Tab-separated table of C-alpha atoms in Angstrom:
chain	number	residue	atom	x	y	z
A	11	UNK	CA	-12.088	-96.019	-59.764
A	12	UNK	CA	-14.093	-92.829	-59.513
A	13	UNK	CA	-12.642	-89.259	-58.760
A	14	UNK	CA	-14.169	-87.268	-55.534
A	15	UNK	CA	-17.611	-85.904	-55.894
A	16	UNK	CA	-17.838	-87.822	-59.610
A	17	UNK	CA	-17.938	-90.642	-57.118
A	18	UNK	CA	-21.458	-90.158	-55.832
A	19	UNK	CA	-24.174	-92.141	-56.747
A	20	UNK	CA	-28.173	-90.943	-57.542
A	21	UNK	CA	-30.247	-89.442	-54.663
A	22	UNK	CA	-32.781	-91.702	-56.005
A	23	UNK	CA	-31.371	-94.530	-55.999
A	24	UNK	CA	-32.519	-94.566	-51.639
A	25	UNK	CA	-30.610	-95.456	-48.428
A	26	UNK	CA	-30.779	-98.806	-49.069
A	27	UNK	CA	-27.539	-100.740	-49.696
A	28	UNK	CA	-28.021	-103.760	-51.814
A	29	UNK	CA	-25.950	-106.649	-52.183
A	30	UNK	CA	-23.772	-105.796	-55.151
A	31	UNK	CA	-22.348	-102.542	-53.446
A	32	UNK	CA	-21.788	-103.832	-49.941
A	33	UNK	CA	-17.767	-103.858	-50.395
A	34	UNK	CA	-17.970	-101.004	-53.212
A	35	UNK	CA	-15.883	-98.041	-51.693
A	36	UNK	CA	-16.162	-95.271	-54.288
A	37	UNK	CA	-13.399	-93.098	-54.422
A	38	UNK	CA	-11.443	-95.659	-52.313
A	39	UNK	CA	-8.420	-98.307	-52.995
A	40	UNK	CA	-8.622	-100.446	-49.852
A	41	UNK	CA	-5.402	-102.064	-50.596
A	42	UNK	CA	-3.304	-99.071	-50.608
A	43	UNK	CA	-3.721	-98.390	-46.827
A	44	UNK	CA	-5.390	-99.656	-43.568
A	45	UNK	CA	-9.145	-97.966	-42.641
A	46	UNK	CA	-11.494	-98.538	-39.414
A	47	UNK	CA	-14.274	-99.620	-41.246
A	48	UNK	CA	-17.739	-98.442	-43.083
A	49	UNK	CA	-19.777	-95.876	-40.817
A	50	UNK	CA	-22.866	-94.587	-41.629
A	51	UNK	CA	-25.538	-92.322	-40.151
A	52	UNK	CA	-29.118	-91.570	-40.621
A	53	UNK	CA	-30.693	-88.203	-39.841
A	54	UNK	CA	-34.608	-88.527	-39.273
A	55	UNK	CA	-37.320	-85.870	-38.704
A	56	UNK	CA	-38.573	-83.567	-40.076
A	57	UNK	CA	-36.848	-80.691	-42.396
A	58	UNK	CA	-38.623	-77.693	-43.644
A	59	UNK	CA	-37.285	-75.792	-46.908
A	60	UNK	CA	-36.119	-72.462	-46.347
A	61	UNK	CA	-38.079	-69.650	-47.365
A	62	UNK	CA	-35.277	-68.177	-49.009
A	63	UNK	CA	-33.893	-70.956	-50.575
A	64	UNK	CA	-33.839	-71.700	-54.846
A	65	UNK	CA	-36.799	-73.683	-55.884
A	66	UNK	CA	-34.461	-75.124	-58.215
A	67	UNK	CA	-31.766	-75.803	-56.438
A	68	UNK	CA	-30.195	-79.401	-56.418
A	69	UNK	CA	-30.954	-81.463	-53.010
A	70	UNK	CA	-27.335	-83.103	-53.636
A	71	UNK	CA	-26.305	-83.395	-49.489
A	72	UNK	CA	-23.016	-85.771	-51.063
A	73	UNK	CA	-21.620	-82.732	-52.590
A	74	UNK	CA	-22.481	-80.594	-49.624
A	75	UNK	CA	-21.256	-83.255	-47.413
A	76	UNK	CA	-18.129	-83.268	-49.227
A	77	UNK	CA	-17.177	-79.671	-49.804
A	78	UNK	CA	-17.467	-79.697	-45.400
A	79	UNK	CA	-15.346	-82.133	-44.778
A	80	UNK	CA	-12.834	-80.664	-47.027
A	81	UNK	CA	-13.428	-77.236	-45.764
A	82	UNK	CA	-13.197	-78.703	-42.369
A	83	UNK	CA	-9.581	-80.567	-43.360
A	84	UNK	CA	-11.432	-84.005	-42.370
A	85	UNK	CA	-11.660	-85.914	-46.141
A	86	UNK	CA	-9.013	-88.259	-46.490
A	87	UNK	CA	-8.951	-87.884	-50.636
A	88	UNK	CA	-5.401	-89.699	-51.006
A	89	UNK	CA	-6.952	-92.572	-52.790
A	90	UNK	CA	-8.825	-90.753	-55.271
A	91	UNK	CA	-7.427	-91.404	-58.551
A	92	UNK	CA	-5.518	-89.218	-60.474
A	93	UNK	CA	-1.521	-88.956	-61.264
A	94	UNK	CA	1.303	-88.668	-58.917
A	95	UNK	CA	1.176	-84.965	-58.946
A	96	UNK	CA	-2.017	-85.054	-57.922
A	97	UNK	CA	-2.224	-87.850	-55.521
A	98	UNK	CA	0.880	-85.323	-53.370
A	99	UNK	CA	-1.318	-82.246	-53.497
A	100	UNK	CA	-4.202	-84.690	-51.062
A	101	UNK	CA	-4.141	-85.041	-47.607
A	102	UNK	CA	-5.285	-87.367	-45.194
A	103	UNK	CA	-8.222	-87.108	-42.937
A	104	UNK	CA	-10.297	-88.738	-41.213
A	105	UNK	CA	-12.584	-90.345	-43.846
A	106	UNK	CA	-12.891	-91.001	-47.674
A	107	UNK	CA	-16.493	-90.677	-49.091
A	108	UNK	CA	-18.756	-93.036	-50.275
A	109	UNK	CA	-21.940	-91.770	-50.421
A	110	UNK	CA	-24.894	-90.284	-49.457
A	111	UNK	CA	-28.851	-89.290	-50.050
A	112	UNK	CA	-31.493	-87.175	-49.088
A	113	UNK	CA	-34.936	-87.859	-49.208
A	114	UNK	CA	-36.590	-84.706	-50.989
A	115	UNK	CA	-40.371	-85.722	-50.186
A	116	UNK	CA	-39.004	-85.075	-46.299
A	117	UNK	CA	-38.781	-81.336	-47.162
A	118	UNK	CA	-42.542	-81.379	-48.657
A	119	UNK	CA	-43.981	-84.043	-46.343
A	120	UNK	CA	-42.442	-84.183	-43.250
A	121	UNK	CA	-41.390	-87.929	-44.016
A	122	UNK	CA	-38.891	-89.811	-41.522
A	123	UNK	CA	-35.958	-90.390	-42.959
A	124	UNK	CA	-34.378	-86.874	-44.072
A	125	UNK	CA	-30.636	-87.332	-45.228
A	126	UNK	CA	-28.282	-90.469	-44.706
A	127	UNK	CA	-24.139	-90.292	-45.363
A	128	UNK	CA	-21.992	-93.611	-45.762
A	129	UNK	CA	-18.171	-93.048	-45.349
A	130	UNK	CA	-14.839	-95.269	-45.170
A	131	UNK	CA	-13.241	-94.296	-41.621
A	132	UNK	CA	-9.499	-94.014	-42.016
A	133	UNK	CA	-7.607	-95.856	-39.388
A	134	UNK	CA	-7.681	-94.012	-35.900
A	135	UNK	CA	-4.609	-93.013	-34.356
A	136	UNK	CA	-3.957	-94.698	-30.923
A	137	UNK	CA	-5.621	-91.913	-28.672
A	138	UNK	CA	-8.380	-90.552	-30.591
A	139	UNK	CA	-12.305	-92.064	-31.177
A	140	UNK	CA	-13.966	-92.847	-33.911
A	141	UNK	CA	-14.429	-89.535	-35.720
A	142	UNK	CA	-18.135	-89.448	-34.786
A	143	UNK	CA	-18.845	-86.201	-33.619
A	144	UNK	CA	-17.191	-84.898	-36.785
A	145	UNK	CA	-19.192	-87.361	-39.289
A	146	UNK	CA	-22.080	-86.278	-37.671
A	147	UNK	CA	-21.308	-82.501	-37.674
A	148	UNK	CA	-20.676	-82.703	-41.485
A	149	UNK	CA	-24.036	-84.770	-42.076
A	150	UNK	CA	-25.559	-81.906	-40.186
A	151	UNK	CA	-24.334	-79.006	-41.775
A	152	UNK	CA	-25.348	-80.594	-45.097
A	153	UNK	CA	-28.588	-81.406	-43.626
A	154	UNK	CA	-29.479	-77.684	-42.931
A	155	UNK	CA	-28.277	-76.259	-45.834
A	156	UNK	CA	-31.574	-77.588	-47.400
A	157	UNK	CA	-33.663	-76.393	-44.384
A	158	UNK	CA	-34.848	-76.445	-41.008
A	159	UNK	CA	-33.966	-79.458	-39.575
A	160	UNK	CA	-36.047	-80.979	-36.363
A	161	UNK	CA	-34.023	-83.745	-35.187
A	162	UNK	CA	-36.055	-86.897	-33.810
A	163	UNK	CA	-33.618	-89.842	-33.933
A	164	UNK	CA	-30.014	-90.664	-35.259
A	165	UNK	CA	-28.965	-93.738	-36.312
A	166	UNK	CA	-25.227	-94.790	-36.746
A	167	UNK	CA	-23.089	-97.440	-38.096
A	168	UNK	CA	-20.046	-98.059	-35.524
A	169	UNK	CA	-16.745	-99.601	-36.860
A	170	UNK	CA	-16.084	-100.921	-33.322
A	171	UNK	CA	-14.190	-103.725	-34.977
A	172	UNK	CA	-11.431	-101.001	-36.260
A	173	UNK	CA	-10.391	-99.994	-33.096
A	174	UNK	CA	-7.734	-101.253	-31.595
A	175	UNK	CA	-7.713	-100.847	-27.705
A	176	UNK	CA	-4.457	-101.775	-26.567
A	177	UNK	CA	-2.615	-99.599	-28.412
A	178	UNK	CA	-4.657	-96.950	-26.111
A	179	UNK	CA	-2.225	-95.281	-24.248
A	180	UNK	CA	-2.272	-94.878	-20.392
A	181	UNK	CA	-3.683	-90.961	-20.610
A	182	UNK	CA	-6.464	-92.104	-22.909
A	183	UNK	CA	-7.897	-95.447	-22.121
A	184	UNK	CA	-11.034	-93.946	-23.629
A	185	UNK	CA	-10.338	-91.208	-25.654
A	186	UNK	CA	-12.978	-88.971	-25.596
A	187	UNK	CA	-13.059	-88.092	-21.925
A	188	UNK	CA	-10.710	-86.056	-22.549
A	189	UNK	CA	-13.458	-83.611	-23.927
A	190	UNK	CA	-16.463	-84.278	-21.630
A	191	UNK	CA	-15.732	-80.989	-20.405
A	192	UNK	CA	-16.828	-79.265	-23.435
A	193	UNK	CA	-20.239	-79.907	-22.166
A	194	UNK	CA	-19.945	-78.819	-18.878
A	195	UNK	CA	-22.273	-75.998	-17.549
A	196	UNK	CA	-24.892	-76.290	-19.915
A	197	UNK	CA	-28.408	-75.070	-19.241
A	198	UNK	CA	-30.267	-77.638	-16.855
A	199	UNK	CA	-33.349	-76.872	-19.205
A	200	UNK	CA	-31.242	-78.423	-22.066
A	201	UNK	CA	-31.410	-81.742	-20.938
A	202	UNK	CA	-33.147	-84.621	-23.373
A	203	UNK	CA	-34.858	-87.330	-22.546
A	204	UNK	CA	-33.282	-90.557	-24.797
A	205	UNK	CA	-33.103	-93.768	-25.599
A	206	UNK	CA	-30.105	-95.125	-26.886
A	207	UNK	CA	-30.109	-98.682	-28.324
A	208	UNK	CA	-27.437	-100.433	-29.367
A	209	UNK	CA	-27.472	-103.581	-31.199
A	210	UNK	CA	-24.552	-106.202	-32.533
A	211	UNK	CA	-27.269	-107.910	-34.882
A	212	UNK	CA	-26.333	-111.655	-35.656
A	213	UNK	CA	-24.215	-111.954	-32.682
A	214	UNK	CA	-25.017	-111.983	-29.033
A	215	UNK	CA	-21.765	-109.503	-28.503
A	216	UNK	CA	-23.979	-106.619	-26.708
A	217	UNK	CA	-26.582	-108.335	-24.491
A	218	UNK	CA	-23.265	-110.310	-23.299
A	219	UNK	CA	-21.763	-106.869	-21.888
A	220	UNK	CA	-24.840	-104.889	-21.156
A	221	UNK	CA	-24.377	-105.176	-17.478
A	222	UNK	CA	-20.841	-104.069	-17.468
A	223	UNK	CA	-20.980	-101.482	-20.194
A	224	UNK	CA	-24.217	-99.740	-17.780
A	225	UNK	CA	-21.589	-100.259	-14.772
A	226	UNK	CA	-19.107	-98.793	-16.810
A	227	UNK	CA	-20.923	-95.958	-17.903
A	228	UNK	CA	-22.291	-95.179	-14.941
A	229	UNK	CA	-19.299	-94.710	-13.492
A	230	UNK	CA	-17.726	-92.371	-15.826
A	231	UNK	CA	-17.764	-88.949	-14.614
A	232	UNK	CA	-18.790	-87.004	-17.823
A	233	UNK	CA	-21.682	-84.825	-17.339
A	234	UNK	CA	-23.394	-85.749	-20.905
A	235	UNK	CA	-25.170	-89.008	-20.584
A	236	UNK	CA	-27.046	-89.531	-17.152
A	237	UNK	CA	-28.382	-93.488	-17.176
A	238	UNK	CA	-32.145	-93.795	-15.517
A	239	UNK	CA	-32.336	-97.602	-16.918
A	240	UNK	CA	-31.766	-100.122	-19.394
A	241	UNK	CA	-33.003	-103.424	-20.698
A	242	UNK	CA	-32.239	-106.245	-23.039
A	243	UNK	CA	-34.160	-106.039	-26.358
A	244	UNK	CA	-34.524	-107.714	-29.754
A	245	UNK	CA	-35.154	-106.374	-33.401
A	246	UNK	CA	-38.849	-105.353	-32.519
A	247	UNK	CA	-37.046	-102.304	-30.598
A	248	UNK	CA	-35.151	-100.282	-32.897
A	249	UNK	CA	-35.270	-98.702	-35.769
A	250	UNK	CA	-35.321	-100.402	-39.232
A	251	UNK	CA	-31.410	-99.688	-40.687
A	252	UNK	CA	-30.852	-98.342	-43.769
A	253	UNK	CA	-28.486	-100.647	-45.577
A	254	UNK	CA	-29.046	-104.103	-46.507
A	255	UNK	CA	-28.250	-106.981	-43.927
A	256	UNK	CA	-24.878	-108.188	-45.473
A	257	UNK	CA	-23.500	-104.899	-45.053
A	258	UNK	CA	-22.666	-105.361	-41.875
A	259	UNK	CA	-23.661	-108.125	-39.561
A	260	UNK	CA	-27.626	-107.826	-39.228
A	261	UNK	CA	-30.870	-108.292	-38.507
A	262	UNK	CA	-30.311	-106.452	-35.925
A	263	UNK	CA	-31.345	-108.985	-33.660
A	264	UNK	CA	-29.671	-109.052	-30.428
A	265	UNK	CA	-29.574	-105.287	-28.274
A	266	UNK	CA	-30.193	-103.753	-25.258
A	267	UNK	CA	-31.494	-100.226	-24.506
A	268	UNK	CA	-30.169	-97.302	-22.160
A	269	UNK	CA	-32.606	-94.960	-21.334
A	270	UNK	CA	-31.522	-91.808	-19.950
A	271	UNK	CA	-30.890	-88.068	-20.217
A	272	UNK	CA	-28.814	-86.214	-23.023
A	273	UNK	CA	-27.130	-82.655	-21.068
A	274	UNK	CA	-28.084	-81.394	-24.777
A	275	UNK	CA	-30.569	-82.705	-27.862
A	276	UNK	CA	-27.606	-81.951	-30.743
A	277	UNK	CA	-25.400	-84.394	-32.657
A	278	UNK	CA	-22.769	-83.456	-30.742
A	279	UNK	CA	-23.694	-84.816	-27.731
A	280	UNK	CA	-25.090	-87.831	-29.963
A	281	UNK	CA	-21.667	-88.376	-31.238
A	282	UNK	CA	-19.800	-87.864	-27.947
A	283	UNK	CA	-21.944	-90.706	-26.403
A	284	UNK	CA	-21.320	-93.365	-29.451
A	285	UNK	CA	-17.893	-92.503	-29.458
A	286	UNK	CA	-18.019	-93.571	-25.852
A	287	UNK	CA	-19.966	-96.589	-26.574
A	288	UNK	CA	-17.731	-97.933	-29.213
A	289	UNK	CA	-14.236	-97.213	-27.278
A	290	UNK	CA	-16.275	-98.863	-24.279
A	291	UNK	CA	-17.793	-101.980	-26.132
A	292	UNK	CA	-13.860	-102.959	-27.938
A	293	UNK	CA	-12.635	-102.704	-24.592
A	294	UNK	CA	-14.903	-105.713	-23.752
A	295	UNK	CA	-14.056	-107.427	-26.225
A	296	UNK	CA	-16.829	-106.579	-29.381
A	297	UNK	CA	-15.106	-106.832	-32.538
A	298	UNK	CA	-18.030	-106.705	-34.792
A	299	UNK	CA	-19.893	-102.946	-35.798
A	300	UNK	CA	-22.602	-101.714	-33.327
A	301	UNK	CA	-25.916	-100.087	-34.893
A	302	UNK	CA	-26.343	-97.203	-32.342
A	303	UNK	CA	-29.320	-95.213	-32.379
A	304	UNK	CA	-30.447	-92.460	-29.920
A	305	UNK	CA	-33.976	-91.236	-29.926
A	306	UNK	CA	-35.701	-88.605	-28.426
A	307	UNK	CA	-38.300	-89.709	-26.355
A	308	UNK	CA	-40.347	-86.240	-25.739
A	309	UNK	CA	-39.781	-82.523	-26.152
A	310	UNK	CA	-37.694	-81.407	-23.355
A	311	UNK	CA	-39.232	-78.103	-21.017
């Protein structure tokens, strides 16, 4: 069993997830308590070094990732290893770490793929999300600390399958509603053209729901997402994953597309809407992870 950031693999080693560490959870004893499930993102762009910055300093985004989330009071480090004493002084959270990469030549070459984070979701309590818009606000702040990040697309592994809508209670049949507000009254000029795809790779699950989940969503009133269109769509469409097939149910084969408008390009509004997606996709029955993937589709003003 590893110990915290001792737990991190090589930067070189790449995104990919081969077949030997698809149920490896570094850092993690999956026996000693329930969790949602894997969830990974993908940050791609472009990221420019910072002029200021120390030509020789480490581009190690797990240790960055991991020093946020435990300044932020979000890594669940319980399972960590260690004695007794030490296992009482940990706290839980809302994920453990597994790991995470970045890909250097981005900084130099403007390459797509720029920084990638895998984590093991602790179970979510009856009337919260999946603890996207925090993942992603921890991948991000790792992200930047190397440079200047221009955001194209974001790609994200949803545990759909560890949610557990009927335990939802009556005030929070999707859960984060209850902060659609946040984004209220942002500039006009802010809004994004996107496309959102969402696949459920092997299985049929999402093309079977696509025309309730766009009535669904469309009828939400949340001012972050506005829906222009949407189709049904195959592998061709979306972007290539970065984790081997058998780690969760792919090819991603079988997806539709939303296209739309974003109030705001920012992984916050990235994560509201796939925490959305994934309360919206259990309640019709998916119990399988979602690949979600949002990409800009042109500059916006």
């Amino acid at each position: 069993m590893h110990n915290g950031v001792a737990a991190r693999y090589s930067n070189k080693r790449g995104p990919g997830v081969p077949e030997h560490r698809a149920t490896e959870r570094p850092g993690m004893v999956p026996a000693v308590r329930r969790t949602a499930g894997t969830m990974f993102a993908s940050l791609h762009g472009e990221l420019t070094a910072h002029a200021w910055g120390d030509p020789d300093f480490e581009y190690d985004v797990y240790s960055l990732f991991h020093q946020r989330s435990l300044a932020m009071g979000w890594l669940d480090d319980r399972s960590a290893g260690g004695g007794a004493e030490d296992r009482m002084r940990r706290a839980p959270g809302l994920w453990a770490m597994n790991d995470a990469g970045c890909n250097a030549r981005s900084i130099a070459s403007g390459a797509d793929l720029v920084s990638w984070f895998q984590v093991e979701t602790s179970a979510v309590a009856d009337d919260r999300p999946l603890p996207v818009r925090p993942f992603l606000q921890c991948a991000e702040s790792a992200t930047t600390r190397l440079g200047t990040l221009r955001l194209a697309a974001v790609q994200l592994l949803l545990p759909v399958q560890g949610l557990d809508v009927a335990a939802r209670p009556a005030y929070a049949p999707l859960p984060s509603m209850l902060t659609a507000d946040w984004f209220a009254g942002r500039d006009p000029r802010s809004r994004t053209p996107v496309e959102v795809n969402i696949n459920s790779g092997r299985y049929t699950s999402v093309p079977d729901i696509a025309e309730r989940l766009t009535d669904h969503l469309r009828h939400l009133d949340q001012p972050v997402f506005s829906h222009s269109s949407h189709d049904i769509v195959g592998q061709d469409a979306v972007l290539a994953p970065r984790f081997d097939d058998s780690f969760w149910c792919g090819p991603p084969l079988h997806g539709m597309v939303l296209r739309g408008e974003l109030t705001e390009w920012s992984c916050d509004a990235i994560g509201w809407l796939a925490e959305v997606i994934a309360d919206t996709a259990a309640s019709l029955s998916v119990h399988t992870p979602l690949l979600f993937t949002v990409t800009r589709t042109h500059s916006a003003g």
